[in-house]
mmCIF file of C-alpha atoms (C1' of nucleotides) in Angstrom:
data_model
loop_
_atom_site.group_PDB
_atom_site.id
_atom_site.type_symbol
_atom_site.label_atom_id
_atom_site.label_comp_id
_atom_site.label_asym_id
_atom_site.label_seq_id
_atom_site.Cartn_x
_atom_site.Cartn_y
_atom_site.Cartn_z
ATOM 1 C CA MET A 1 23.311 -10.016 -41.571
ATOM 2 C CA ALA A 2 22.156 -13.222 -39.906
ATOM 3 C CA MET A 3 18.585 -13.221 -38.713
ATOM 4 C CA GLN A 4 19.264 -14.794 -35.360
ATOM 5 C CA PRO A 5 16.465 -14.080 -32.898
ATOM 6 C CA GLU A 6 16.840 -10.806 -31.169
ATOM 7 C CA ILE A 7 18.395 -11.073 -27.749
ATOM 8 C CA LEU A 8 17.931 -8.623 -24.939
ATOM 9 C CA GLU A 9 20.931 -8.213 -22.712
ATOM 10 C CA LEU A 10 19.390 -7.734 -19.335
ATOM 11 C CA GLU A 11 22.616 -6.443 -17.802
ATOM 12 C CA ASN A 12 22.682 -3.634 -20.297
ATOM 13 C CA PHE A 13 19.007 -2.865 -20.306
ATOM 14 C CA LEU A 14 18.509 0.577 -18.854
ATOM 15 C CA PRO A 15 15.271 -0.023 -16.908
ATOM 16 C CA TYR A 16 16.845 -3.027 -15.266
ATOM 17 C CA ARG A 17 20.081 -1.254 -14.488
ATOM 18 C CA LEU A 18 18.328 1.744 -13.064
ATOM 19 C CA TYR A 19 16.139 -0.389 -10.875
ATOM 20 C CA ARG A 20 19.001 -2.469 -9.630
ATOM 21 C CA LEU A 21 21.113 0.554 -8.920
ATOM 22 C CA ALA A 22 18.366 2.396 -7.091
ATOM 23 C CA ASP A 23 17.559 -0.712 -5.151
ATOM 24 C CA ASP A 24 21.148 -1.226 -4.078
ATOM 25 C CA VAL A 25 21.582 2.379 -3.067
ATOM 26 C CA SER A 26 18.276 2.462 -1.292
ATOM 27 C CA ARG A 27 18.927 -0.782 0.544
ATOM 28 C CA GLU A 28 22.267 0.504 1.658
ATOM 29 C CA PHE A 29 20.827 3.812 2.726
ATOM 30 C CA SER A 30 18.010 2.185 4.622
ATOM 31 C CA ARG A 31 20.447 1.106 7.294
ATOM 32 C CA ILE A 32 20.495 4.675 8.461
ATOM 33 C CA TYR A 33 16.858 4.739 9.419
ATOM 34 C CA LYS A 34 16.174 1.045 9.766
ATOM 35 C CA ASP A 35 19.029 -0.048 11.951
ATOM 36 C CA SER A 36 19.002 3.002 14.164
ATOM 37 C CA HIS A 37 15.283 3.496 14.684
ATOM 38 C CA GLY A 38 13.552 0.635 12.995
ATOM 39 C CA LEU A 39 11.829 2.875 10.501
ATOM 40 C CA THR A 40 10.420 1.695 7.200
ATOM 41 C CA ARG A 41 11.019 3.651 4.055
ATOM 42 C CA PRO A 42 7.583 5.286 4.086
ATOM 43 C CA GLU A 43 8.157 6.250 7.692
ATOM 44 C CA TRP A 44 11.516 7.722 6.866
ATOM 45 C CA ARG A 45 10.068 9.705 4.015
ATOM 46 C CA THR A 46 7.309 10.996 6.201
ATOM 47 C CA LEU A 47 9.733 12.081 8.861
ATOM 48 C CA SER A 48 11.937 13.632 6.243
ATOM 49 C CA GLY A 49 9.128 15.466 4.525
ATOM 50 C CA LEU A 50 7.747 16.937 7.706
ATOM 51 C CA GLY A 51 11.185 17.818 8.972
ATOM 52 C CA GLN A 52 11.855 19.626 5.760
ATOM 53 C CA ARG A 53 8.602 21.471 5.345
ATOM 54 C CA GLY A 54 7.341 21.799 8.859
ATOM 55 C CA THR A 55 3.693 20.944 8.382
ATOM 56 C CA MET A 56 1.849 19.086 5.718
ATOM 57 C CA THR A 57 -1.326 17.172 5.181
ATOM 58 C CA ALA A 58 -1.222 13.521 4.257
ATOM 59 C CA THR A 59 -2.030 14.317 0.669
ATOM 60 C CA GLU A 60 0.736 16.855 0.404
ATOM 61 C CA LEU A 61 3.116 14.380 1.959
ATOM 62 C CA GLY A 62 2.190 11.813 -0.602
ATOM 63 C CA GLU A 63 2.833 14.243 -3.413
ATOM 64 C CA GLN A 64 6.125 15.434 -2.080
ATOM 65 C CA SER A 65 7.575 12.058 -1.367
ATOM 66 C CA ALA A 66 5.918 9.991 -4.058
ATOM 67 C CA MET A 67 3.965 7.732 -1.773
ATOM 68 C CA HIS A 68 0.568 6.205 -2.188
ATOM 69 C CA LYS A 69 -2.228 7.275 0.146
ATOM 70 C CA THR A 70 -2.146 4.062 2.047
ATOM 71 C CA LYS A 71 1.566 4.177 2.623
ATOM 72 C CA VAL A 72 1.265 7.678 3.957
ATOM 73 C CA SER A 73 -1.645 6.718 6.138
ATOM 74 C CA ARG A 74 0.179 3.816 7.696
ATOM 75 C CA ALA A 75 3.444 5.662 8.098
ATOM 76 C CA VAL A 76 1.703 8.551 9.780
ATOM 77 C CA ALA A 77 -0.130 6.180 12.079
ATOM 78 C CA GLU A 78 3.117 4.605 13.154
ATOM 79 C CA LEU A 79 4.930 7.881 13.708
ATOM 80 C CA GLU A 80 1.963 9.076 15.702
ATOM 81 C CA ARG A 81 2.110 5.950 17.784
ATOM 82 C CA ARG A 82 5.729 6.778 18.519
ATOM 83 C CA ARG A 83 4.656 10.294 19.364
ATOM 84 C CA TRP A 84 6.939 11.676 16.687
ATOM 85 C CA LEU A 85 4.160 13.670 15.106
ATOM 86 C CA THR A 86 0.768 15.094 15.947
ATOM 87 C CA ARG A 87 -2.318 15.646 13.878
ATOM 88 C CA THR A 88 -4.250 18.859 13.960
ATOM 89 C CA PRO A 89 -7.655 18.895 12.328
ATOM 90 C CA GLY A 90 -7.967 21.532 9.640
ATOM 91 C CA GLU A 91 -10.018 24.509 10.765
ATOM 92 C CA ASN A 92 -11.625 25.278 7.458
ATOM 93 C CA ASP A 93 -11.724 21.742 6.236
ATOM 94 C CA ARG A 94 -12.254 19.045 8.794
ATOM 95 C CA ARG A 95 -11.296 16.295 6.415
ATOM 96 C CA VAL A 96 -7.669 17.200 6.388
ATOM 97 C CA GLU A 97 -5.173 16.830 9.185
ATOM 98 C CA HIS A 98 -2.122 18.997 9.507
ATOM 99 C CA LEU A 99 0.816 16.891 10.487
ATOM 100 C CA THR A 100 3.679 18.258 12.515
ATOM 101 C CA LEU A 101 6.684 16.659 14.107
ATOM 102 C CA THR A 102 6.858 16.699 17.857
ATOM 103 C CA ARG A 103 10.012 17.579 19.708
ATOM 104 C CA ALA A 104 10.934 13.898 19.701
ATOM 105 C CA GLY A 105 10.255 13.583 16.001
ATOM 106 C CA LEU A 106 12.308 16.637 15.250
ATOM 107 C CA ALA A 107 15.118 15.278 17.360
ATOM 108 C CA ALA A 108 15.136 12.074 15.370
ATOM 109 C CA TYR A 109 15.051 14.054 12.161
ATOM 110 C CA ARG A 110 17.948 16.252 13.181
ATOM 111 C CA GLU A 111 19.879 13.220 14.159
ATOM 112 C CA MET A 112 19.391 11.523 10.824
ATOM 113 C CA VAL A 113 19.856 14.404 8.423
ATOM 114 C CA PRO A 114 23.622 14.607 8.802
ATOM 115 C CA LEU A 115 23.850 10.861 8.369
ATOM 116 C CA ALA A 116 21.794 11.036 5.217
ATOM 117 C CA LYS A 117 23.895 13.823 3.814
ATOM 118 C CA ALA A 118 27.060 12.012 4.711
ATOM 119 C CA PHE A 119 25.761 8.950 2.942
ATOM 120 C CA GLU A 120 25.061 10.876 -0.201
ATOM 121 C CA GLN A 121 28.413 12.579 -0.085
ATOM 122 C CA ALA A 122 30.218 9.323 0.460
ATOM 123 C CA LEU A 123 28.454 7.849 -2.513
ATOM 124 C CA LEU A 124 29.294 10.776 -4.744
ATOM 125 C CA ALA A 125 32.819 10.873 -3.432
ATOM 126 C CA LYS A 126 33.427 7.566 -5.132
ATOM 127 C CA LEU A 127 32.937 9.248 -8.472
ATOM 128 C CA SER A 128 35.137 11.621 -10.390
ATOM 129 C CA VAL A 129 33.992 15.167 -10.941
ATOM 130 C CA ASN A 130 32.883 14.246 -14.422
ATOM 131 C CA GLU A 131 31.029 11.196 -13.286
ATOM 132 C CA ARG A 132 29.210 13.186 -10.640
ATOM 133 C CA ALA A 133 28.173 15.697 -13.224
ATOM 134 C CA SER A 134 27.035 12.877 -15.461
ATOM 135 C CA ILE A 135 24.802 11.132 -12.975
ATOM 136 C CA VAL A 136 23.219 14.380 -11.881
ATOM 137 C CA LYS A 137 22.627 15.534 -15.408
ATOM 138 C CA GLY A 138 21.459 12.152 -16.570
ATOM 139 C CA VAL A 139 19.001 11.660 -13.757
ATOM 140 C CA LEU A 140 17.649 15.141 -14.109
ATOM 141 C CA SER A 141 17.164 14.776 -17.819
ATOM 142 C CA LEU A 142 15.265 11.541 -17.343
ATOM 143 C CA GLU A 143 13.108 13.092 -14.665
ATOM 144 C CA ILE A 144 12.265 15.862 -17.062
ATOM 145 C CA ALA A 145 11.684 13.432 -19.885
ATOM 146 C CA LEU A 146 9.231 11.541 -17.712
ATOM 147 C CA ASP A 147 7.740 14.810 -16.612
ATOM 148 C CA ARG A 148 8.217 13.726 -13.044
ATOM 149 C CA ARG A 149 10.679 16.340 -11.989
ATOM 150 C CA GLN A 150 9.842 18.116 -8.781
ATOM 151 C CA ARG A 151 12.535 20.687 -8.163
ATOM 152 C CA PRO A 152 15.117 21.445 -10.807
ATOM 153 C CA SER A 153 18.082 22.498 -8.747
ATOM 154 C CA ALA A 154 21.269 20.538 -9.264
ATOM 155 C CA GLU A 155 23.627 23.017 -7.695
ATOM 156 C CA GLU A 156 24.135 21.019 -4.568
ATOM 157 C CA TYR A 157 26.058 18.178 -6.027
ATOM 158 C CA LYS A 158 29.097 20.233 -6.886
ATOM 159 C CA THR A 159 31.770 18.653 -4.713
ATOM 160 C CA PRO A 160 31.939 16.699 -1.494
ATOM 161 C CA ALA A 161 34.158 18.483 0.983
ATOM 162 C CA GLY A 162 36.787 19.872 -1.253
ATOM 163 C CA LYS A 163 37.619 19.470 -4.906
ATOM 164 C CA GLY A 164 38.326 16.157 -6.493
ATOM 165 C CA MET B 1 26.871 30.431 8.624
ATOM 166 C CA ALA B 2 23.493 30.487 10.347
ATOM 167 C CA MET B 3 22.851 27.698 12.804
ATOM 168 C CA GLN B 4 19.432 26.770 11.545
ATOM 169 C CA PRO B 5 18.859 23.057 11.834
ATOM 170 C CA GLU B 6 20.096 21.188 8.840
ATOM 171 C CA ILE B 7 17.411 20.425 6.344
ATOM 172 C CA LEU B 8 17.457 17.619 3.852
ATOM 173 C CA GLU B 9 15.739 18.382 0.587
ATOM 174 C CA LEU B 10 14.178 15.100 -0.296
ATOM 175 C CA GLU B 11 13.535 16.153 -3.889
ATOM 176 C CA ASN B 12 17.238 16.691 -4.406
ATOM 177 C CA PHE B 13 18.442 13.731 -2.438
ATOM 178 C CA LEU B 14 20.120 11.349 -4.820
ATOM 179 C CA PRO B 15 18.994 8.039 -3.288
ATOM 180 C CA TYR B 16 15.426 9.254 -3.329
ATOM 181 C CA ARG B 17 15.627 10.570 -6.871
ATOM 182 C CA LEU B 18 17.207 7.405 -8.140
ATOM 183 C CA TYR B 19 14.608 5.260 -6.501
ATOM 184 C CA ARG B 20 11.752 7.329 -7.760
ATOM 185 C CA LEU B 21 13.128 7.421 -11.249
ATOM 186 C CA ALA B 22 13.753 3.703 -11.387
ATOM 187 C CA ASP B 23 10.345 3.046 -9.956
ATOM 188 C CA ASP B 24 8.626 5.220 -12.523
ATOM 189 C CA VAL B 25 10.522 3.695 -15.400
ATOM 190 C CA SER B 26 10.023 0.194 -14.113
ATOM 191 C CA ARG B 27 6.329 0.691 -13.516
ATOM 192 C CA GLU B 28 5.918 2.052 -16.988
ATOM 193 C CA PHE B 29 7.922 -0.763 -18.495
ATOM 194 C CA SER B 30 6.001 -3.385 -16.596
ATOM 195 C CA ARG B 31 3.025 -2.812 -18.844
ATOM 196 C CA ILE B 32 4.877 -4.654 -21.531
ATOM 197 C CA TYR B 33 4.953 -7.921 -19.651
ATOM 198 C CA LYS B 34 2.130 -7.373 -17.209
ATOM 199 C CA ASP B 35 -0.602 -6.189 -19.502
ATOM 200 C CA SER B 36 0.197 -8.539 -22.309
ATOM 201 C CA HIS B 37 0.905 -11.744 -20.417
ATOM 202 C CA GLY B 38 0.217 -11.047 -16.784
ATOM 203 C CA LEU B 39 3.798 -11.620 -15.796
ATOM 204 C CA THR B 40 5.326 -10.320 -12.606
ATOM 205 C CA ARG B 41 8.723 -8.707 -12.653
ATOM 206 C CA PRO B 42 10.517 -11.796 -11.351
ATOM 207 C CA GLU B 43 8.769 -13.833 -14.033
ATOM 208 C CA TRP B 44 9.783 -11.369 -16.703
ATOM 209 C CA ARG B 45 13.357 -11.435 -15.537
ATOM 210 C CA THR B 46 13.380 -15.189 -15.536
ATOM 211 C CA LEU B 47 12.015 -15.333 -19.031
ATOM 212 C CA SER B 48 14.466 -12.703 -20.120
ATOM 213 C CA GLY B 49 17.443 -14.387 -18.531
ATOM 214 C CA LEU B 50 16.693 -17.763 -20.019
ATOM 215 C CA GLY B 51 15.913 -16.278 -23.393
ATOM 216 C CA GLN B 52 19.210 -14.508 -23.348
ATOM 217 C CA ARG B 53 21.429 -17.280 -22.114
ATOM 218 C CA GLY B 54 19.625 -20.383 -23.152
ATOM 219 C CA THR B 55 19.953 -22.499 -20.045
ATOM 220 C CA MET B 56 20.638 -21.672 -16.450
ATOM 221 C CA THR B 57 20.163 -23.063 -13.007
ATOM 222 C CA ALA B 58 18.035 -21.192 -10.502
ATOM 223 C CA THR B 59 21.109 -19.944 -8.708
ATOM 224 C CA GLU B 60 22.658 -18.606 -11.873
ATOM 225 C CA LEU B 61 19.400 -16.964 -12.748
ATOM 226 C CA GLY B 62 19.341 -15.258 -9.400
ATOM 227 C CA GLU B 63 22.840 -13.960 -9.891
ATOM 228 C CA GLN B 64 22.265 -12.722 -13.366
ATOM 229 C CA SER B 65 19.053 -10.902 -12.685
ATOM 230 C CA ALA B 66 19.581 -9.851 -9.089
ATOM 231 C CA MET B 67 16.780 -11.860 -7.590
ATOM 232 C CA HIS B 68 16.512 -13.578 -4.260
ATOM 233 C CA LYS B 69 16.294 -17.378 -4.193
ATOM 234 C CA THR B 70 12.664 -17.342 -3.289
ATOM 235 C CA LYS B 71 11.728 -14.993 -6.071
ATOM 236 C CA VAL B 72 13.480 -17.199 -8.549
ATOM 237 C CA SER B 73 11.871 -20.288 -7.139
ATOM 238 C CA ARG B 74 8.396 -18.868 -7.406
ATOM 239 C CA ALA B 75 8.912 -17.317 -10.805
ATOM 240 C CA VAL B 76 10.262 -20.572 -12.168
ATOM 241 C CA ALA B 77 7.339 -22.474 -10.695
ATOM 242 C CA GLU B 78 4.896 -20.162 -12.416
ATOM 243 C CA LEU B 79 6.622 -20.279 -15.776
ATOM 244 C CA GLU B 80 6.745 -24.020 -15.505
ATOM 245 C CA ARG B 81 3.045 -24.078 -14.772
ATOM 246 C CA ARG B 82 2.526 -22.127 -17.980
ATOM 247 C CA ARG B 83 4.748 -24.610 -19.749
ATOM 248 C CA TRP B 84 7.124 -21.849 -20.746
ATOM 249 C CA LEU B 85 10.116 -23.630 -19.331
ATOM 250 C CA THR B 86 11.232 -27.105 -18.367
ATOM 251 C CA ARG B 87 13.544 -28.348 -15.678
ATOM 252 C CA THR B 88 16.212 -30.902 -16.345
ATOM 253 C CA PRO B 89 17.929 -32.480 -13.356
ATOM 254 C CA GLY B 90 21.672 -32.014 -13.397
ATOM 255 C CA GLU B 91 23.544 -35.129 -14.329
ATOM 256 C CA ASN B 92 26.562 -34.620 -12.144
ATOM 257 C CA ASP B 93 24.759 -32.824 -9.405
ATOM 258 C CA ARG B 94 21.199 -33.818 -8.779
ATOM 259 C CA ARG B 95 20.445 -30.845 -6.600
ATOM 260 C CA VAL B 96 20.492 -28.424 -9.483
ATOM 261 C CA GLU B 97 17.974 -28.124 -12.236
ATOM 262 C CA HIS B 98 18.817 -26.780 -15.641
ATOM 263 C CA LEU B 99 16.100 -24.481 -16.806
ATOM 264 C CA THR B 100 15.272 -24.017 -20.444
ATOM 265 C CA LEU B 101 12.518 -22.215 -22.245
ATOM 266 C CA THR B 102 10.066 -24.292 -24.191
ATOM 267 C CA ARG B 103 8.930 -23.347 -27.656
ATOM 268 C CA ALA B 104 6.072 -21.419 -26.104
ATOM 269 C CA GLY B 105 8.366 -19.640 -23.685
ATOM 270 C CA LEU B 106 10.730 -18.736 -26.445
ATOM 271 C CA ALA B 107 7.847 -17.441 -28.510
ATOM 272 C CA ALA B 108 6.783 -15.160 -25.700
ATOM 273 C CA TYR B 109 10.340 -14.039 -25.259
ATOM 274 C CA ARG B 110 10.762 -13.245 -28.923
ATOM 275 C CA GLU B 111 7.536 -11.370 -28.874
ATOM 276 C CA MET B 112 8.560 -9.197 -25.966
ATOM 277 C CA VAL B 113 12.162 -8.440 -26.804
ATOM 278 C CA PRO B 114 11.369 -5.970 -29.575
ATOM 279 C CA LEU B 115 8.860 -4.253 -27.327
ATOM 280 C CA ALA B 116 11.420 -3.981 -24.569
ATOM 281 C CA LYS B 117 13.999 -2.570 -26.913
ATOM 282 C CA ALA B 118 11.516 -0.140 -28.352
ATOM 283 C CA PHE B 119 10.646 0.992 -24.852
ATOM 284 C CA GLU B 120 14.265 1.654 -24.028
ATOM 285 C CA GLN B 121 14.815 3.458 -27.305
ATOM 286 C CA ALA B 122 11.746 5.592 -26.800
ATOM 287 C CA LEU B 123 12.941 6.533 -23.371
ATOM 288 C CA LEU B 124 16.399 7.462 -24.585
ATOM 289 C CA ALA B 125 14.954 9.229 -27.572
ATOM 290 C CA LYS B 126 13.545 11.823 -25.227
ATOM 291 C CA LEU B 127 17.059 12.846 -24.312
ATOM 292 C CA SER B 128 19.656 14.765 -26.219
ATOM 293 C CA VAL B 129 22.813 13.028 -27.310
ATOM 294 C CA ASN B 130 24.635 14.554 -24.390
ATOM 295 C CA GLU B 131 21.994 13.581 -21.909
ATOM 296 C CA ARG B 132 22.012 10.038 -23.149
ATOM 297 C CA ALA B 133 25.754 9.884 -22.731
ATOM 298 C CA SER B 134 25.378 11.321 -19.253
ATOM 299 C CA ILE B 135 22.860 8.850 -17.948
ATOM 300 C CA VAL B 136 24.790 5.930 -19.352
ATOM 301 C CA LYS B 137 28.061 7.156 -17.976
ATOM 302 C CA GLY B 138 26.566 8.167 -14.651
ATOM 303 C CA VAL B 139 24.805 4.883 -14.080
ATOM 304 C CA LEU B 140 27.844 2.891 -15.063
ATOM 305 C CA SER B 141 30.081 4.860 -12.751
ATOM 306 C CA LEU B 142 27.737 4.294 -9.838
ATOM 307 C CA GLU B 143 27.508 0.613 -10.614
ATOM 308 C CA ILE B 144 31.245 0.453 -10.531
ATOM 309 C CA ALA B 145 31.430 2.523 -7.383
ATOM 310 C CA LEU B 146 29.074 0.097 -5.703
ATOM 311 C CA ASP B 147 31.003 -2.773 -7.154
ATOM 312 C CA ARG B 148 27.771 -4.139 -8.462
ATOM 313 C CA ARG B 149 28.466 -3.919 -12.126
ATOM 314 C CA GLN B 150 27.871 -7.038 -14.096
ATOM 315 C CA ARG B 151 29.523 -7.514 -17.396
ATOM 316 C CA PRO B 152 28.843 -4.794 -19.893
ATOM 317 C CA SER B 153 28.994 -7.162 -22.786
ATOM 318 C CA ALA B 154 27.422 -10.491 -23.519
ATOM 319 C CA GLU B 155 30.330 -11.611 -25.626
ATOM 320 C CA GLU B 156 31.764 -13.383 -22.646
ATOM 321 C CA TYR B 157 28.694 -15.460 -22.170
ATOM 322 C CA LYS B 158 29.219 -17.401 -25.341
ATOM 323 C CA THR B 159 30.253 -20.575 -23.574
ATOM 324 C CA PRO B 160 27.494 -22.205 -21.549
ATOM 325 C CA ALA B 161 29.311 -22.362 -18.252
ATOM 326 C CA GLY B 162 31.274 -25.550 -18.722
ATOM 327 C CA LYS B 163 33.620 -25.828 -15.779
ATOM 328 C CA GLY B 164 37.225 -25.158 -16.648
ATOM 329 C "C1'" DT C 1 -32.274 22.746 2.074
ATOM 330 C "C1'" DT C 2 -31.216 18.400 -0.276
ATOM 331 C "C1'" DT C 3 -28.687 15.803 -3.274
ATOM 332 C "C1'" DC C 4 -24.744 14.423 -5.755
ATOM 333 C "C1'" DG C 5 -20.110 14.180 -6.941
ATOM 334 C "C1'" DA C 6 -15.430 15.071 -5.518
ATOM 335 C "C1'" DT C 7 -11.873 14.880 -1.917
ATOM 336 C "C1'" DG C 8 -9.049 13.511 2.472
ATOM 337 C "C1'" DG C 9 -8.066 9.732 4.703
ATOM 338 C "C1'" DT C 10 -8.624 4.794 6.666
ATOM 339 C "C1'" DT C 11 -9.478 -0.058 6.327
ATOM 340 C "C1'" DA C 12 -10.130 -4.785 4.310
ATOM 341 C "C1'" DC C 13 -8.429 -8.114 1.532
ATOM 342 C "C1'" DA C 14 -5.345 -10.232 -1.706
ATOM 343 C "C1'" DA C 15 -0.885 -10.546 -3.718
ATOM 344 C "C1'" DA C 16 4.148 -9.917 -3.420
ATOM 345 C "C1'" DT C 17 8.136 -10.069 -0.570
ATOM 346 C "C1'" DG C 18 12.000 -11.524 2.742
ATOM 347 C "C1'" DA C 19 13.822 -14.137 6.588
ATOM 348 C "C1'" DA C 20 14.393 -18.268 8.216
ATOM 349 C "C1'" DA C 21 13.311 -23.070 8.593
ATOM 350 C "C1'" DC C 22 13.481 -26.881 5.875
ATOM 351 C "C1'" DC C 23 14.647 -31.100 2.623
ATOM 352 C "C1'" DA C 24 17.714 -33.397 -0.300
ATOM 353 C "C1'" DA C 25 22.019 -34.103 -2.556
ATOM 354 C "C1'" DT C 26 26.945 -33.209 -2.117
ATOM 355 C "C1'" DT C 27 31.325 -32.258 -0.314
ATOM 356 C "C1'" DT C 28 34.666 -32.355 3.419
ATOM 357 C "C1'" DG C 29 37.320 -34.137 7.216
ATOM 358 C "C1'" DG C 30 38.292 -37.498 9.832
ATOM 359 C "C1'" DC D 1 33.293 -45.233 5.248
ATOM 360 C "C1'" DC D 2 30.500 -41.966 8.121
ATOM 361 C "C1'" DA D 3 29.093 -37.501 10.414
ATOM 362 C "C1'" DA D 4 29.128 -32.746 9.840
ATOM 363 C "C1'" DA D 5 28.983 -28.789 7.161
ATOM 364 C "C1'" DT D 6 27.600 -26.817 2.498
ATOM 365 C "C1'" DT D 7 24.858 -26.021 -1.285
ATOM 366 C "C1'" DG D 8 20.578 -25.915 -4.498
ATOM 367 C "C1'" DG D 9 16.145 -25.163 -4.071
ATOM 368 C "C1'" DT D 10 11.377 -25.081 -1.770
ATOM 369 C "C1'" DT D 11 8.125 -23.887 1.739
ATOM 370 C "C1'" DT D 12 6.319 -21.518 5.817
ATOM 371 C "C1'" DC D 13 5.224 -17.460 8.139
ATOM 372 C "C1'" DA D 14 5.132 -12.644 9.102
ATOM 373 C "C1'" DT D 15 5.456 -8.151 6.939
ATOM 374 C "C1'" DT D 16 4.791 -4.988 3.270
ATOM 375 C "C1'" DT D 17 2.385 -3.514 -0.538
ATOM 376 C "C1'" DG D 18 -1.510 -2.237 -3.846
ATOM 377 C "C1'" DT D 19 -6.378 -2.195 -5.198
ATOM 378 C "C1'" DA D 20 -10.550 -1.250 -4.075
ATOM 379 C "C1'" DA D 21 -14.107 -0.462 -1.005
ATOM 380 C "C1'" DC D 22 -15.283 2.491 2.487
ATOM 381 C "C1'" DC D 23 -16.544 6.641 5.807
ATOM 382 C "C1'" DA D 24 -16.770 11.421 6.559
ATOM 383 C "C1'" DT D 25 -16.625 16.018 5.011
ATOM 384 C "C1'" DC D 26 -16.951 19.377 1.694
ATOM 385 C "C1'" DG D 27 -18.522 22.156 -2.664
ATOM 386 C "C1'" DA D 28 -21.640 22.888 -6.262
ATOM 387 C "C1'" DA D 29 -26.095 22.760 -8.177
ATOM 388 C "C1'" DA D 30 -31.013 22.477 -7.927
#
DNA sequence: TTTCGATGGTTACAAATGAAACCAATTTGG
DNA sequence: CCAAATTGGTTTCATTTGTAACCATCGAAA
């Protein structure tokens, strides 16, 4: 075996491929909230988190949607400015603020959820049944391996609107 | 079917999970080039690309490693400042610059490649054989679905881009 | 009570990023 | 040959991001 210097093939390097893939998907998806409402990703995640859970504090939001304190803080400030959410001081603990979507915020959320789901379905629809199973299983296993998994359910990725 | 407003579960939303996963992996991996040499990701990719292919122009580098012009430009400037690469004006076309790693740049590259490979192996080693197959297959299928796949093999890069 | 250390959240500052303007060399179409 | 459009690459400027410092409140301990 020749001792030629070891070469790393960037195009086949998993961290690079994952990043690139996620970035492409995310960029594509961002149209949904960026083009329609001019939201940033942290803002979208905030809206999404509150729409999903109803009420959270900034810290909880950060945990749920994997955002740093400062991102949460700024996103919340912007959504408040738009009057898409309100802050309610905690009764027991005055440091925390309970965040809730306003009617307007909820409306925006409800408008975007179907688009988001459609996006995901369209993406998965480009794959075969086996490939769908693979990406779901693969991603989940890596999440577990990194001990970063939040919720384990994978049942939802079965099939987009009919088999095949 | 109840008419409750549609909820999106962020934790199970593929674009979000992909992004988060890639971000975690990438952040973890960045120690290898950040902690040891203070490189940024664009700088690492530049080093990696040139180490792999030998010589490229800035445009080619951007294509290979999915970086915007400006990122390439700045990364190249920094690596040049470190004397890790040199620019050679194109003979036929004086707009382009052929970039090549210096001895020092190559040394850094050779030092980091085994670490990068070890990182990838360690990551994959946390998965079962089936899970490994799944993530590889799943990622590849999505790359293809997005039509973003680069070449899976470096065999085709043997020739240094001589026209025709 | 007072003090001290943690915690929730914001802000200040520096670095990284992207869009667009820009410069220079090159090609194209008269 | 020349003017316009193109291309390779850099720079400027505004935005986004992360780190760290910061303010206020809280909980525990003395």
